[in-house]
XYZ file of C-alpha atoms in Angstrom:
285
model
C 14.757 -15.880 1.865
C 12.527 -17.453 -0.557
C 13.218 -16.313 -4.070
C 10.236 -16.084 -6.665
C 9.884 -13.978 -9.949
C 8.920 -10.235 -9.124
C 6.107 -8.448 -10.945
C 6.964 -5.688 -13.115
C 4.286 -3.316 -11.497
C 5.571 -4.349 -7.892
C 3.960 -5.519 -5.162
C 0.961 -3.665 -2.589
C 2.542 -3.764 0.789
C 0.063 -4.019 3.789
C 0.405 -4.207 7.434
C -1.822 -5.961 9.769
C -2.612 -4.425 13.336
C 0.576 -2.280 13.366
C 1.644 -0.060 16.670
C 1.096 3.353 16.727
C 5.013 3.883 16.014
C 4.559 2.066 12.603
C 1.719 3.577 11.601
C 2.913 7.126 12.238
C 6.332 7.015 11.333
C 7.386 3.726 9.280
C 4.405 3.646 7.047
C 4.971 7.280 6.181
C 8.396 6.933 5.333
C 7.869 3.969 3.136
C 5.087 5.604 1.075
C 7.326 8.918 0.811
C 10.089 6.236 -0.805
C 6.959 5.525 -3.133
C 6.334 2.224 -2.029
C 2.362 1.025 -1.850
C 1.555 0.954 1.449
C -1.666 -0.029 3.307
C -3.215 -0.500 6.917
C -5.103 -3.059 7.989
C -6.271 -2.444 11.590
C -8.490 -5.465 12.626
C -7.358 -9.067 11.730
C -11.024 -9.696 10.431
C -10.973 -7.935 7.770
C -7.468 -8.925 6.808
C -8.332 -12.527 4.789
C -11.293 -10.133 2.880
C -8.865 -7.814 1.596
C -5.850 -10.043 0.746
C -8.112 -12.301 -1.457
C -8.415 -9.242 -3.521
C -4.375 -8.483 -3.701
C -2.780 -11.585 -4.489
C 1.023 -11.593 -4.788
C 1.262 -8.729 -2.178
C 3.248 -8.760 0.958
C 1.727 -8.392 4.512
C 3.641 -7.844 7.435
C 1.644 -8.829 10.719
C 2.229 -7.648 14.340
C 1.383 -10.454 16.285
C 1.754 -8.543 20.223
C -1.662 -7.131 20.516
C -5.240 -8.225 19.569
C -4.466 -12.325 19.634
C -2.386 -14.545 21.742
C 0.652 -16.118 20.114
C -1.424 -19.129 19.933
C -3.846 -17.573 18.191
C -1.492 -15.776 15.782
C 0.197 -18.970 15.246
C -3.110 -20.518 14.112
C -4.102 -17.510 11.777
C -1.062 -17.404 9.987
C -1.085 -21.332 9.334
C -4.642 -20.601 7.960
C -3.696 -17.759 5.398
C -0.781 -20.263 4.342
C -3.493 -23.291 3.547
C -5.886 -21.152 2.150
C -5.460 -21.682 -1.862
C -6.358 -17.796 -2.560
C -3.937 -16.522 -0.271
C -0.905 -18.642 -0.591
C 0.740 -16.279 -3.003
C 0.906 -13.728 -0.082
C 4.556 -13.036 1.114
C 3.752 -13.100 5.076
C 6.247 -11.483 7.639
C 6.062 -11.179 11.107
C 6.727 -8.246 13.491
C 6.889 -8.325 17.670
C 8.610 -6.203 19.701
C 9.919 -9.411 21.436
C 9.561 -12.771 22.537
C 11.339 -15.919 24.315
C 13.182 -17.327 21.553
C 11.939 -20.680 22.282
C 8.438 -19.059 21.369
C 10.021 -17.379 18.317
C 11.677 -20.839 17.183
C 8.343 -22.409 17.271
C 6.704 -19.922 15.402
C 8.567 -20.508 12.901
C 8.834 -24.035 12.738
C 5.380 -23.966 12.001
C 4.935 -21.077 9.737
C 6.490 -20.144 6.238
C 7.308 -16.486 6.686
C 9.326 -15.351 3.105
C 8.962 -11.424 4.332
C 11.017 -12.387 7.675
C 10.560 -12.253 11.327
C 11.442 -9.076 12.548
C 12.184 -7.808 16.279
C 10.740 -3.999 16.555
C 12.579 -2.694 19.537
C 11.257 0.962 19.119
C 13.817 1.947 16.506
C 11.406 3.380 13.473
C 14.625 4.136 11.632
C 16.193 1.056 11.814
C 13.012 -1.061 10.968
C 12.343 1.056 8.248
C 15.750 0.555 6.823
C 15.114 -3.250 7.205
C 11.571 -2.893 5.593
C 13.079 -1.331 2.800
C 15.734 -4.287 2.126
C 12.898 -6.902 2.455
C 10.938 -4.820 0.351
C 13.533 -4.052 -2.542
C 14.517 -7.959 -2.568
C 11.069 -8.972 -3.263
C 10.156 -6.142 -5.885
C 7.635 -4.346 -3.953
C 8.382 -1.259 -6.395
C 8.974 -3.101 -9.862
C 9.281 -0.889 -12.250
C 7.435 1.873 -11.162
C 8.820 5.260 -10.283
C 5.880 6.128 -8.314
C 2.716 5.056 -6.774
C -0.284 6.414 -8.499
C -4.005 6.965 -7.571
C -6.964 6.958 -9.587
C -9.263 10.688 -9.601
C -11.924 9.338 -11.399
C -14.353 9.404 -8.257
C -13.039 12.586 -7.167
C -15.057 15.755 -8.821
C -12.637 18.321 -7.226
C -9.515 16.748 -8.994
C -8.392 19.364 -11.923
C -5.621 21.119 -13.469
C -6.255 24.652 -14.883
C -4.529 25.337 -17.938
C -4.351 28.054 -20.367
C -6.199 27.918 -23.862
C -7.064 30.560 -26.501
C -10.381 31.240 -24.443
C -8.876 31.337 -21.472
C -8.090 29.378 -18.507
C -9.866 26.280 -18.267
C -10.119 23.301 -15.651
C -9.636 19.650 -16.558
C -10.591 16.803 -14.791
C -7.670 14.614 -13.906
C -7.845 11.067 -14.355
C -5.047 10.170 -12.168
C -2.033 11.619 -9.911
C 1.226 10.465 -8.704
C 4.334 12.455 -7.447
C 5.757 12.159 -10.758
C 2.853 13.311 -13.073
C -0.689 13.699 -13.579
C -2.855 12.401 -16.556
C -5.886 14.673 -17.164
C -9.394 14.248 -19.615
C -10.303 16.858 -22.211
C -12.565 17.094 -24.998
C -11.261 16.224 -28.725
C -11.906 19.611 -29.395
C -8.622 20.622 -27.757
C -6.558 18.137 -29.430
C -5.152 21.163 -31.641
C -4.478 23.300 -28.703
C -2.155 21.222 -26.649
C 1.354 20.231 -28.055
C 3.987 17.721 -26.457
C 6.996 19.302 -24.757
C 5.040 22.238 -23.644
C 5.683 23.799 -20.233
C 3.118 25.011 -17.771
C 4.198 26.816 -15.183
C 2.349 27.416 -11.656
C -0.293 25.595 -12.987
C -3.401 25.436 -10.537
C -3.943 21.918 -9.190
C -6.971 20.785 -7.103
C -7.619 17.423 -5.563
C -9.591 16.787 -2.520
C -9.144 19.656 0.050
C -5.894 20.349 -1.679
C -4.811 23.288 -3.820
C -1.252 23.258 -4.776
C 0.586 24.644 -7.655
C 3.099 22.609 -10.250
C 5.203 23.338 -13.058
C 4.609 20.438 -15.691
C 5.763 19.269 -18.968
C 3.197 17.417 -21.089
C 4.701 14.244 -21.987
C 2.166 13.184 -24.474
C -1.632 13.027 -25.607
C -3.552 9.785 -26.163
C -6.563 10.347 -28.484
C -9.754 9.009 -27.940
C -13.041 8.958 -29.889
C -14.574 12.197 -27.920
C -11.505 12.801 -25.858
C -7.976 13.511 -25.328
C -5.820 12.265 -22.507
C -2.996 14.468 -21.545
C -0.206 13.276 -19.812
C 1.998 15.549 -17.687
C 5.270 15.268 -15.710
C 6.082 17.225 -12.924
C 9.403 19.144 -13.227
C 12.793 18.784 -11.374
C 12.382 21.685 -9.429
C 8.779 20.565 -8.153
C 9.159 21.342 -4.130
C 9.073 18.355 -1.660
C 6.199 19.945 0.032
C 3.836 19.520 -2.914
C 4.806 15.952 -3.550
C 4.423 15.052 0.242
C 0.739 16.491 -0.095
C 0.332 14.442 -3.430
C 1.816 11.099 -1.855
C -0.917 11.858 1.219
C -3.773 12.046 -1.125
C -2.579 8.974 -3.007
C -2.196 6.814 0.444
C -5.790 8.238 1.327
C -7.142 7.358 -2.045
C -5.881 3.569 -2.245
C -6.802 3.241 1.481
C -10.142 3.976 0.602
C -10.253 1.910 -2.657
C -8.820 -1.165 -0.243
C -11.768 -0.640 2.161
C -14.615 -0.600 -0.678
C -12.960 -3.935 -2.374
C -14.612 -5.646 0.843
C -17.851 -3.314 1.169
C -20.543 -5.721 2.413
C -18.101 -8.703 2.657
C -18.683 -10.582 6.420
C -16.062 -10.216 8.698
C -13.816 -13.277 9.613
C -15.133 -14.856 12.809
C -13.010 -17.738 13.166
C -12.191 -18.383 16.633
C -8.492 -19.064 16.306
C -8.077 -20.502 19.942
C -9.688 -23.478 18.709
C -8.159 -24.300 15.213
C -6.444 -27.395 15.477
C -3.627 -26.841 13.101
C -1.170 -29.179 14.157
C -0.298 -31.704 16.795
C -1.435 -30.463 20.556
C 2.056 -30.776 21.658
C 3.037 -28.437 18.903
C 1.211 -25.545 20.193
C 2.650 -22.367 21.843
C 2.787 -22.567 25.767
C 1.697 -19.586 27.872
C 5.033 -18.039 28.894
C 5.358 -18.685 33.153
C 8.662 -17.217 33.153
C 12.293 -18.819 32.369
């Protein structure tokens, strides 16, 4: 596998055209392991999205939507576009003839691997985790964080000398929360203070968490309160947060290409190499 320098903040991971089992089981397990995972259902959106996220990893399921020849042309077109050359490509398939696999690999560069999926989601998840770790997908991050700036419902309620007060959350992860408070509250909050069973609201979710105030950042008109969840935080709370984070990141991905035209390339007609190099129709061995 090709070795490259891994980024400090990790890599975004995309699954293009994943089958149901991968979407429902593999993706969720990888998100639980704090990989930043996205799903692209339509290959016609793939290039637009990936142009916004250089140095990411993209696993392409080539078993549906396009023929093998068309997927081959699609992958080659990704490799040949300057803006997409930094994407780590991987291939997922339930199975193909050995000759077709060899042909595909001879004409494409897939540094993230060529994976055969036999329906065993546990095995595939373990293999993907190895590939993601090798390519620095997590980076030095402990968790995947999502912005709450656009979510008017996102708040944490804290005790103050004048009663409980809800403060808008800036971002959230399964490890901690950042919230904004008016600068006048600077004398009220002290680092290392423990807040037990603080009500936390985001989207339609209402949970409680015990958090330690890790740090306070002073701005001109506000302060940023940085909290860490304590070690005893239930896994059920962390799962709800991870789901919210994933939905927010997926939404941001879709908004990144809002208004951009879909890829209408006819990949069956894209001549990427000599005529005798194309995949041939499987007529049986």
